[in-house]
Coordinates of C-alpha atoms in Angstrom, one line a residue:
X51 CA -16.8 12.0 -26.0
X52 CA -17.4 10.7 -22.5
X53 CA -17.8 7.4 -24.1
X54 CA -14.6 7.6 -25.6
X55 CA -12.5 8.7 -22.5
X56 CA -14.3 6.0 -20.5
X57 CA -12.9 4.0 -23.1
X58 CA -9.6 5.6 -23.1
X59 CA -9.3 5.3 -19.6
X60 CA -10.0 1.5 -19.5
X61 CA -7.6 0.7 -22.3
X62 CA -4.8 2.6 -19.8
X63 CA -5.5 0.7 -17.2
X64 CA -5.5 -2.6 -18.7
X65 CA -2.2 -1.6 -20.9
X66 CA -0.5 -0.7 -17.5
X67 CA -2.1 -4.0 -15.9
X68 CA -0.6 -6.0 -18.7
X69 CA 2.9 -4.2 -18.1
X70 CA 4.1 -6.0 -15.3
X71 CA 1.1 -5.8 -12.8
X72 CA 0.9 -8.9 -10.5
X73 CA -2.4 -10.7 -10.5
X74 CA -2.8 -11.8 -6.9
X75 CA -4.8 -10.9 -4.0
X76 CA -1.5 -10.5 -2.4
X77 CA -0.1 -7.7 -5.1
X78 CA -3.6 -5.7 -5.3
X79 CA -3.6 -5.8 -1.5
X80 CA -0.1 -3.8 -1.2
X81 CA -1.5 -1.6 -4.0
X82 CA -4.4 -0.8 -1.9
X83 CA -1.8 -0.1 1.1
X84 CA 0.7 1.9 -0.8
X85 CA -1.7 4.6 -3.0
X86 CA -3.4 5.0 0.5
X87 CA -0.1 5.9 2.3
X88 CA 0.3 8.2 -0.6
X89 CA -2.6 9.9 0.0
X90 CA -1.8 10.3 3.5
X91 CA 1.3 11.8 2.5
X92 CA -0.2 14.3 0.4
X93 CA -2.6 15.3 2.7
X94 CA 0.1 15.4 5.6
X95 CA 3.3 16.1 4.2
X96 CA 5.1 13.9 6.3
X97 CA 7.1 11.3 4.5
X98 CA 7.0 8.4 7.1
X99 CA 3.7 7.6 5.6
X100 CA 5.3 5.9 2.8
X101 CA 7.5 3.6 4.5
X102 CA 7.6 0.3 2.6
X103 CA 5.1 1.4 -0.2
X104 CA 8.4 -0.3 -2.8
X105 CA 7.4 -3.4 -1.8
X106 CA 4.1 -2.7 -4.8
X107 CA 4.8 -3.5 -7.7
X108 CA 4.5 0.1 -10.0
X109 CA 2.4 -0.8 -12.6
X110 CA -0.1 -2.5 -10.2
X111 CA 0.3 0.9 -8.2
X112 CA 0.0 3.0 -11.5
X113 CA -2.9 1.2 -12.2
X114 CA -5.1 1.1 -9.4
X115 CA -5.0 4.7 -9.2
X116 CA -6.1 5.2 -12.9
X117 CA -9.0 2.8 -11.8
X118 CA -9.6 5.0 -8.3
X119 CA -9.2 8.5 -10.3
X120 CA -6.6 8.7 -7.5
X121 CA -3.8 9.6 -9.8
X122 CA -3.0 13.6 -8.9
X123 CA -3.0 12.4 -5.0
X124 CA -0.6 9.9 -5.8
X125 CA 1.7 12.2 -7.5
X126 CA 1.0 15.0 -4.7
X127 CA 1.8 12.0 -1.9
X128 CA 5.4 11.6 -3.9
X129 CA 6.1 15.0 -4.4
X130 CA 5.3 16.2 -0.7
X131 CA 7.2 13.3 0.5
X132 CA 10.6 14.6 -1.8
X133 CA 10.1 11.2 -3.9
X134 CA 10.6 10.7 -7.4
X135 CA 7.1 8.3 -9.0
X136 CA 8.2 5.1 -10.3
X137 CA 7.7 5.6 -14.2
X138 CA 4.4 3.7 -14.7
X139 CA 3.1 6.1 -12.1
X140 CA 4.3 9.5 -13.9
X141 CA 3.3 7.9 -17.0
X142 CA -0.2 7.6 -16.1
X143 CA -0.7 10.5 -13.9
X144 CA 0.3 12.4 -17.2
X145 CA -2.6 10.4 -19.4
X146 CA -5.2 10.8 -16.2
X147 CA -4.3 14.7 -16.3
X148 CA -5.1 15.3 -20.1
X149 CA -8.0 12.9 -19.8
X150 CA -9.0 15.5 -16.8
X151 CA -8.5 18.9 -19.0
X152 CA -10.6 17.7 -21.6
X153 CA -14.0 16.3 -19.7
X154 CA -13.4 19.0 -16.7
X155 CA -13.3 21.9 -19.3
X156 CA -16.2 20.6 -21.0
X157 CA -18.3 20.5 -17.3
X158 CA -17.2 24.4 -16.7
X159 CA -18.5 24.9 -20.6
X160 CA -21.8 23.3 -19.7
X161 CA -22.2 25.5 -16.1
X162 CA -21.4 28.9 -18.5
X163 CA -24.3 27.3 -20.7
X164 CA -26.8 26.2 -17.4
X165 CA -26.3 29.0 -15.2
X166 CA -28.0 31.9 -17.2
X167 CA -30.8 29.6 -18.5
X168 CA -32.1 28.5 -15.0
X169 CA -31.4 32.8 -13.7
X170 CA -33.5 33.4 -16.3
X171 CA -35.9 31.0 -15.6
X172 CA -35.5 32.2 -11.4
X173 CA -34.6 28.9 -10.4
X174 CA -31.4 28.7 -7.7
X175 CA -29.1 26.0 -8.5
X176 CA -25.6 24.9 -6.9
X177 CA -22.4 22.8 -9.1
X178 CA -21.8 20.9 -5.8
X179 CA -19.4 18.6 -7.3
X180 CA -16.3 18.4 -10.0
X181 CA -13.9 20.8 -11.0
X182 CA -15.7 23.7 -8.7
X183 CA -15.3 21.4 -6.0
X184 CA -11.4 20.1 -6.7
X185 CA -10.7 23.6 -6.7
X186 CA -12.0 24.7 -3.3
X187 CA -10.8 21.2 -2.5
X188 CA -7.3 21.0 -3.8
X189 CA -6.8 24.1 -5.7
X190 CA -7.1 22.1 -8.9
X191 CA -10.2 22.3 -11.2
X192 CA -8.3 19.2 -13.0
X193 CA -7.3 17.5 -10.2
X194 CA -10.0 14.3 -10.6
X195 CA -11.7 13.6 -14.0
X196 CA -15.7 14.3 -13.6
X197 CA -18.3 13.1 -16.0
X198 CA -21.1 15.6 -15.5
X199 CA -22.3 19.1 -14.2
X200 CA -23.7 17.7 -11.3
X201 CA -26.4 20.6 -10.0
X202 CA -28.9 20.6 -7.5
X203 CA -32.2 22.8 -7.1
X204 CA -35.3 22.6 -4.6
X205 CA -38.0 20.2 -5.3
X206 CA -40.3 22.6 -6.1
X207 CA -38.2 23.7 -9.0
X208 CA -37.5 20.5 -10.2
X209 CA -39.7 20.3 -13.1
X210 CA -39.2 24.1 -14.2
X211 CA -35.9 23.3 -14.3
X212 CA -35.8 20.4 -16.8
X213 CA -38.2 22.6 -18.8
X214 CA -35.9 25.0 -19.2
X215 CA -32.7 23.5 -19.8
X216 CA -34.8 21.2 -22.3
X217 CA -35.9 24.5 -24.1
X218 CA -31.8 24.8 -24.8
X219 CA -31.2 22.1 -25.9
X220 CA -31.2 19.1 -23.2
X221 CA -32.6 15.7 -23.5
X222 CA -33.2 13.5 -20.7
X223 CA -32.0 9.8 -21.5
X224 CA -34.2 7.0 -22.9
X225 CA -35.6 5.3 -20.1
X226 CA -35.6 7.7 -17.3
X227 CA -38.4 6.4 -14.3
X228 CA -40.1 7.6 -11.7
X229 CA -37.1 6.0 -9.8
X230 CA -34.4 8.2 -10.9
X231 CA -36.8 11.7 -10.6
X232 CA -38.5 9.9 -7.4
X233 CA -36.2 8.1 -4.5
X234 CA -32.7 9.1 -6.7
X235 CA -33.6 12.5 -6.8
X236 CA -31.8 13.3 -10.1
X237 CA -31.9 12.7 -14.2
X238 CA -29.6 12.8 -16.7
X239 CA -29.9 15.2 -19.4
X240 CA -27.6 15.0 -22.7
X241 CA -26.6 18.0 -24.7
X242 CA -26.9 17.8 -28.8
X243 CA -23.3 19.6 -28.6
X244 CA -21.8 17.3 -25.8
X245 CA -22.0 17.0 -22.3
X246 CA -24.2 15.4 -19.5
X247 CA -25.9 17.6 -16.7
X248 CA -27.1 15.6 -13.7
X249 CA -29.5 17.5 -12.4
X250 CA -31.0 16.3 -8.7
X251 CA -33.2 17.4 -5.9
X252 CA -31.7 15.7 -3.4
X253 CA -28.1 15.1 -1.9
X254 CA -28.4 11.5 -0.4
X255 CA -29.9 8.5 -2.1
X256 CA -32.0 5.8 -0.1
X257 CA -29.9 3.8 2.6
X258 CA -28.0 7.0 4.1
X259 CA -29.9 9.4 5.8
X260 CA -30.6 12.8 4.1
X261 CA -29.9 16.1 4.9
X262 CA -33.0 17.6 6.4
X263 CA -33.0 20.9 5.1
X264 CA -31.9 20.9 1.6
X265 CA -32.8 24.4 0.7
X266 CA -29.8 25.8 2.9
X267 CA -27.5 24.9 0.4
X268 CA -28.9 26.6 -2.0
X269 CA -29.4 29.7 0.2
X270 CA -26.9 32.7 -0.1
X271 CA -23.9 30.5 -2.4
X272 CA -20.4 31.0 -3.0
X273 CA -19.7 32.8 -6.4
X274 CA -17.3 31.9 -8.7
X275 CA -16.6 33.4 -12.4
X276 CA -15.9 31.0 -15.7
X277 CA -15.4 33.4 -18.0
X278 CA -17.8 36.1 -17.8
X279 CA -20.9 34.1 -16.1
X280 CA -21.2 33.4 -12.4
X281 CA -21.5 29.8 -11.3
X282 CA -22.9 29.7 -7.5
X283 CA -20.9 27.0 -5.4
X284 CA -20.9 25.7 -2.0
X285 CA -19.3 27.0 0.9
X286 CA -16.6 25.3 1.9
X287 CA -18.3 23.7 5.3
X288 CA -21.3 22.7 2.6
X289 CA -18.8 21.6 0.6
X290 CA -17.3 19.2 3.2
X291 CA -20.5 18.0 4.1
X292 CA -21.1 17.0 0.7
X293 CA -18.2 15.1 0.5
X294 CA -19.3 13.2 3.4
X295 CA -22.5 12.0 1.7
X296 CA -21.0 11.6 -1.4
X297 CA -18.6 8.9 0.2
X298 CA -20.8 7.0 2.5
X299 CA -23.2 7.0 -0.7
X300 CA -20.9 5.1 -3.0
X301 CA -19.5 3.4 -0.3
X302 CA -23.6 1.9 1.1
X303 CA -23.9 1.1 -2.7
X304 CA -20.7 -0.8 -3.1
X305 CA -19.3 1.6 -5.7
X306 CA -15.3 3.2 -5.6
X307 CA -15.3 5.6 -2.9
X308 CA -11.8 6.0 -1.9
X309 CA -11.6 9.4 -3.8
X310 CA -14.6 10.6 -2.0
X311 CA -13.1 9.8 1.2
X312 CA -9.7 11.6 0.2
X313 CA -12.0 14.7 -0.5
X314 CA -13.0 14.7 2.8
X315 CA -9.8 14.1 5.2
X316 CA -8.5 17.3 2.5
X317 CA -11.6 19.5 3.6
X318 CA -11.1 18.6 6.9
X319 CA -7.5 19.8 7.0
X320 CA -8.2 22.3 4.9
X321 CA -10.7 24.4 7.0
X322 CA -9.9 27.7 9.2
X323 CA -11.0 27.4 12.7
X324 CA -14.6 29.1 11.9
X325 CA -15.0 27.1 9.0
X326 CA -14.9 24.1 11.5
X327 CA -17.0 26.1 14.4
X328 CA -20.0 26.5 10.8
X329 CA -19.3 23.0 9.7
X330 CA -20.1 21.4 13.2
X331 CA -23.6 23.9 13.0
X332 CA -23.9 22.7 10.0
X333 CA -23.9 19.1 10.9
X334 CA -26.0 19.4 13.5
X335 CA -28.3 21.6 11.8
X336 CA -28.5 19.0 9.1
X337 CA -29.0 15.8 11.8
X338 CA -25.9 14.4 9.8
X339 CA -23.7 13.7 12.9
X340 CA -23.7 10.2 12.3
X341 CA -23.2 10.0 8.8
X342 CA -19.9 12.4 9.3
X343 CA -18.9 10.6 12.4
X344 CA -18.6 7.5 10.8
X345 CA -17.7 9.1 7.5
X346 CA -14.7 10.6 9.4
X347 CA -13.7 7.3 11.1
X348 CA -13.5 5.5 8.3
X349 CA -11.1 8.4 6.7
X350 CA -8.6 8.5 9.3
X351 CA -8.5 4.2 9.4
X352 CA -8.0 4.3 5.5
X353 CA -5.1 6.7 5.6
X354 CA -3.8 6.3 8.8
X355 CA -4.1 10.3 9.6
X356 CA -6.3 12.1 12.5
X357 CA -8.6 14.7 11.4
X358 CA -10.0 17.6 13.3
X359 CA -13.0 17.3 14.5
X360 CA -14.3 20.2 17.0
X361 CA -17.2 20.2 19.3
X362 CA -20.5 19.4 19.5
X363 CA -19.8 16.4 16.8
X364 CA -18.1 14.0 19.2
X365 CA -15.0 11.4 17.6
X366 CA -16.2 7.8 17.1
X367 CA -14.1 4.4 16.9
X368 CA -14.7 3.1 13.3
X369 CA -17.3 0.2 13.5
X370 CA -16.0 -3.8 13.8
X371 CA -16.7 -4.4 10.3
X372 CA -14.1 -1.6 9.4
X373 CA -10.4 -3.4 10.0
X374 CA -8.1 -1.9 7.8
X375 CA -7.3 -4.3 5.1
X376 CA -10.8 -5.4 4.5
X377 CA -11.7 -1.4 4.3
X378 CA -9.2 -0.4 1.7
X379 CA -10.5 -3.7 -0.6
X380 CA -13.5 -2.0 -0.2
X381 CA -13.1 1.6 -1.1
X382 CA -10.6 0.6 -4.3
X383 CA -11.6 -2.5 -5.6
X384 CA -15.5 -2.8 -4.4
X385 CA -16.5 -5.3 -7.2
X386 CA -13.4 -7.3 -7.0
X387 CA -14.7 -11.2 -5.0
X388 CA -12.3 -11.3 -2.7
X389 CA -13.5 -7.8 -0.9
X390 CA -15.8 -9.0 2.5
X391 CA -18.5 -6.1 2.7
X392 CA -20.8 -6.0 5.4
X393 CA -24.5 -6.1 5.5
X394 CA -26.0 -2.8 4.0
X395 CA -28.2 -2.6 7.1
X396 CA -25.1 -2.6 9.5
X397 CA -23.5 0.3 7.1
X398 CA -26.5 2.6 7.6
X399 CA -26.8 1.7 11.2
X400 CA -23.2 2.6 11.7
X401 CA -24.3 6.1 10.5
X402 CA -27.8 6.8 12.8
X403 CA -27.1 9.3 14.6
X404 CA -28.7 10.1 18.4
X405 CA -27.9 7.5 21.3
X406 CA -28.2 4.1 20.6
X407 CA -31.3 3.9 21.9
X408 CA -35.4 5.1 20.9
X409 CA -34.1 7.8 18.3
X410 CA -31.3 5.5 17.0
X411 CA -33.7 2.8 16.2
X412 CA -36.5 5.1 14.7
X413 CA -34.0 6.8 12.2
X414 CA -32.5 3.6 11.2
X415 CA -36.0 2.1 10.7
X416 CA -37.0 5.3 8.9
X417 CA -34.0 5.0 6.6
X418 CA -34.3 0.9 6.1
X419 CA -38.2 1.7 4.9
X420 CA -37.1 4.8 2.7
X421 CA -34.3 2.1 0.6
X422 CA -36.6 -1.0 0.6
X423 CA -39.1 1.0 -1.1
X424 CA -37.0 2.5 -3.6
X425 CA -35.9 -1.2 -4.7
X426 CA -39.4 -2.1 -5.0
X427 CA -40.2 0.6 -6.9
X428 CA -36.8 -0.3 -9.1
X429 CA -37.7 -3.6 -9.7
X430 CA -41.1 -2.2 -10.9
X431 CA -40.3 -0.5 -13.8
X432 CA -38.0 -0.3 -16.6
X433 CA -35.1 2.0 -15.1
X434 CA -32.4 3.9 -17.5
X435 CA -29.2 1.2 -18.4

């Protein structure tokens, strides 16, 4: 099934490419421009933000937010803004939402199917991402597509944990190495009845510093019901934080990040005053200030809005490699040649935290050892397609 929506999903893309969609730099550039203005209007409100997005062509609009999973905040950007979606847009907003029912229901099946088998094994786990998160997020389990159940435990539960998920019926892929369980942190596991769980023991890959206590997420969680079985959840500063690494994670590794970012600038807005006050502990607590600072930066230069940001996390200017037009290239269209990325190394020291001085260096140098010995250990053995 995920085969096939991926599939699906690709066709949709390409059918509204082919319907009109200009093939220039030019055209993809004031695509870029115009969904991230209407993401700025969804998470505002104010309609000035989409001054001059007619000037993109629809389809080319339409389509780079099928390709960004960025569809529902497009529609949200036109509907806050008191603007009726060009056709292509409504017409493949409408696709993206089915395509969402379908794989985001079958994530909530899986977490009714996970959650009793790992209480029963006494392992803690958290669903830190996908439709738990949209709806703390957005208050839309469908609002973004998701692929997996993506679930973390502790380290030391790790194994017990595949054990007993395997017991039910889960299968880890063909190939897994002791890169994916090792510096990745995480495995695939299929179900015989459908379904992928992606279970990890860590939140941050190499190349982005980690959070460094891990266990405090999974300490006293947010519960949620799906049907009759409780599925623990973040809080909503964790939650935020997540978002944060989840972003500057795709974004180190070159992947689409621009709907990790819109998570963020919407959990930012979307906090109370004491959820900001626990989400700057939080931070701290977690020696993350860099990573959010620059995560955070890079939000409010993307979609041209200023986020709150409360004290003792301090505001930063976005870094020199970070000029608008070459960011938005590289948050929707990473792969594409024309996008100009900067070094990796410049990326992760953008997001040391501590002065720029001793303990600056040292965590960069920590972090630059942690991700050249993962790709050694990559390129050592055979690694999962």
């Amino acid at each position: 099934m995920n085969a096939a929506l991926t599939q699906d999903r690709n066709r949709s893309a390409a059918k509204i490419s082919d319907e009109g969609a200009a093939s220039s730099a030019v055209a993809w550039e004031t695509a870029q421009d115009a969904l991230a203005r209407l993401c700025s209007a969804s998470l505002t409100g104010e309609a000035h933000a989409l001054s001059g997005w007619q000037a993109a062509c629809p389809a080319s609009l339409a389509a780079l937010a099928v390709r960004a999973r960025m569809t529902s905040p497009c529609m949200r950007g036109f509907e806050r803004a008191g603007l009726v979606p060009p056709v292509p847009v409504a017409e493949a907003a409408k696709a993206a939402r089915t395509r969402s029912a379908i794989a985001n229901g079958r994530v909530m099946a899986l977490a009714r199917l996970a959650f009793p088998v790992l209480a029963r094994a006494g392992i803690a786990a958290i669903a830190f991402k996908g439709p738990f998160q949209h709806r703390l997020l957005h208050g839309d389990p469908f609002f973004c597509r998701s692929g997996d159940l993506d679930l973390l435990v502790a380290r030391a539960d790790f194994e017990a944990a595949l054990a007993a998920l395997e017991h039910e019926g889960f299968r880890q892929r063909a190939g897994t190495s002791a890169w994916w369980t090792g510096p990745l942190g995480e495995v695939h596991l299929d179900h015989a009845g459908g379904g992928v769980i992606d279970l990890h023991h860590r939140l941050q890959q190499p190349g982005c510093p980690p959070p460094h206590d891990i266990g405090a997420f999974l300490r006293d969680p947010r519960r949620e019901l799906v049907g009759q079985v409780e599925v623990a959840v973040p809080h909503r500063p964790q939650a935020v934080l997540i978002c944060a690494l989840n972003f500057t994670k795709e974004l180190v590794h070159r992947h689409p990040s621009a709907r990790y970012a819109y998570n963020l600038a919407a959990g930012l807005l979307g906090m109370s005053a004491e959820e900001h006050r626990q989400f700057a502990q939080l931070v701290c607590r977690q020696r993350l200030s860099g990573t959010v600072g620059l995560a955070v930066a890079l939000c409010e230069t993307i979609f041209g809005v200023s986020l709150p940001f409360v004290p003792p996390l301090a505001r930063r200017a976005p870094p020199e490699w970070a000029h608008r037009s070459a960011l938005l290239a590289m948050v929707f269209e990473p792969h594409a040649p024309a996008t100009l990325w900067p070094r990796r190394r410049a990326i992760l020291w953008a997001m040391c935290s501590g002065s720029p001085g001793a303990q600056r260096a040292a965590e960069f140098s920590r972090e630059a050892a942690r991700m050249i010995a993962s790709e050694a250990l990559r390129r050592s053995v055979p690694v999962e397609g």
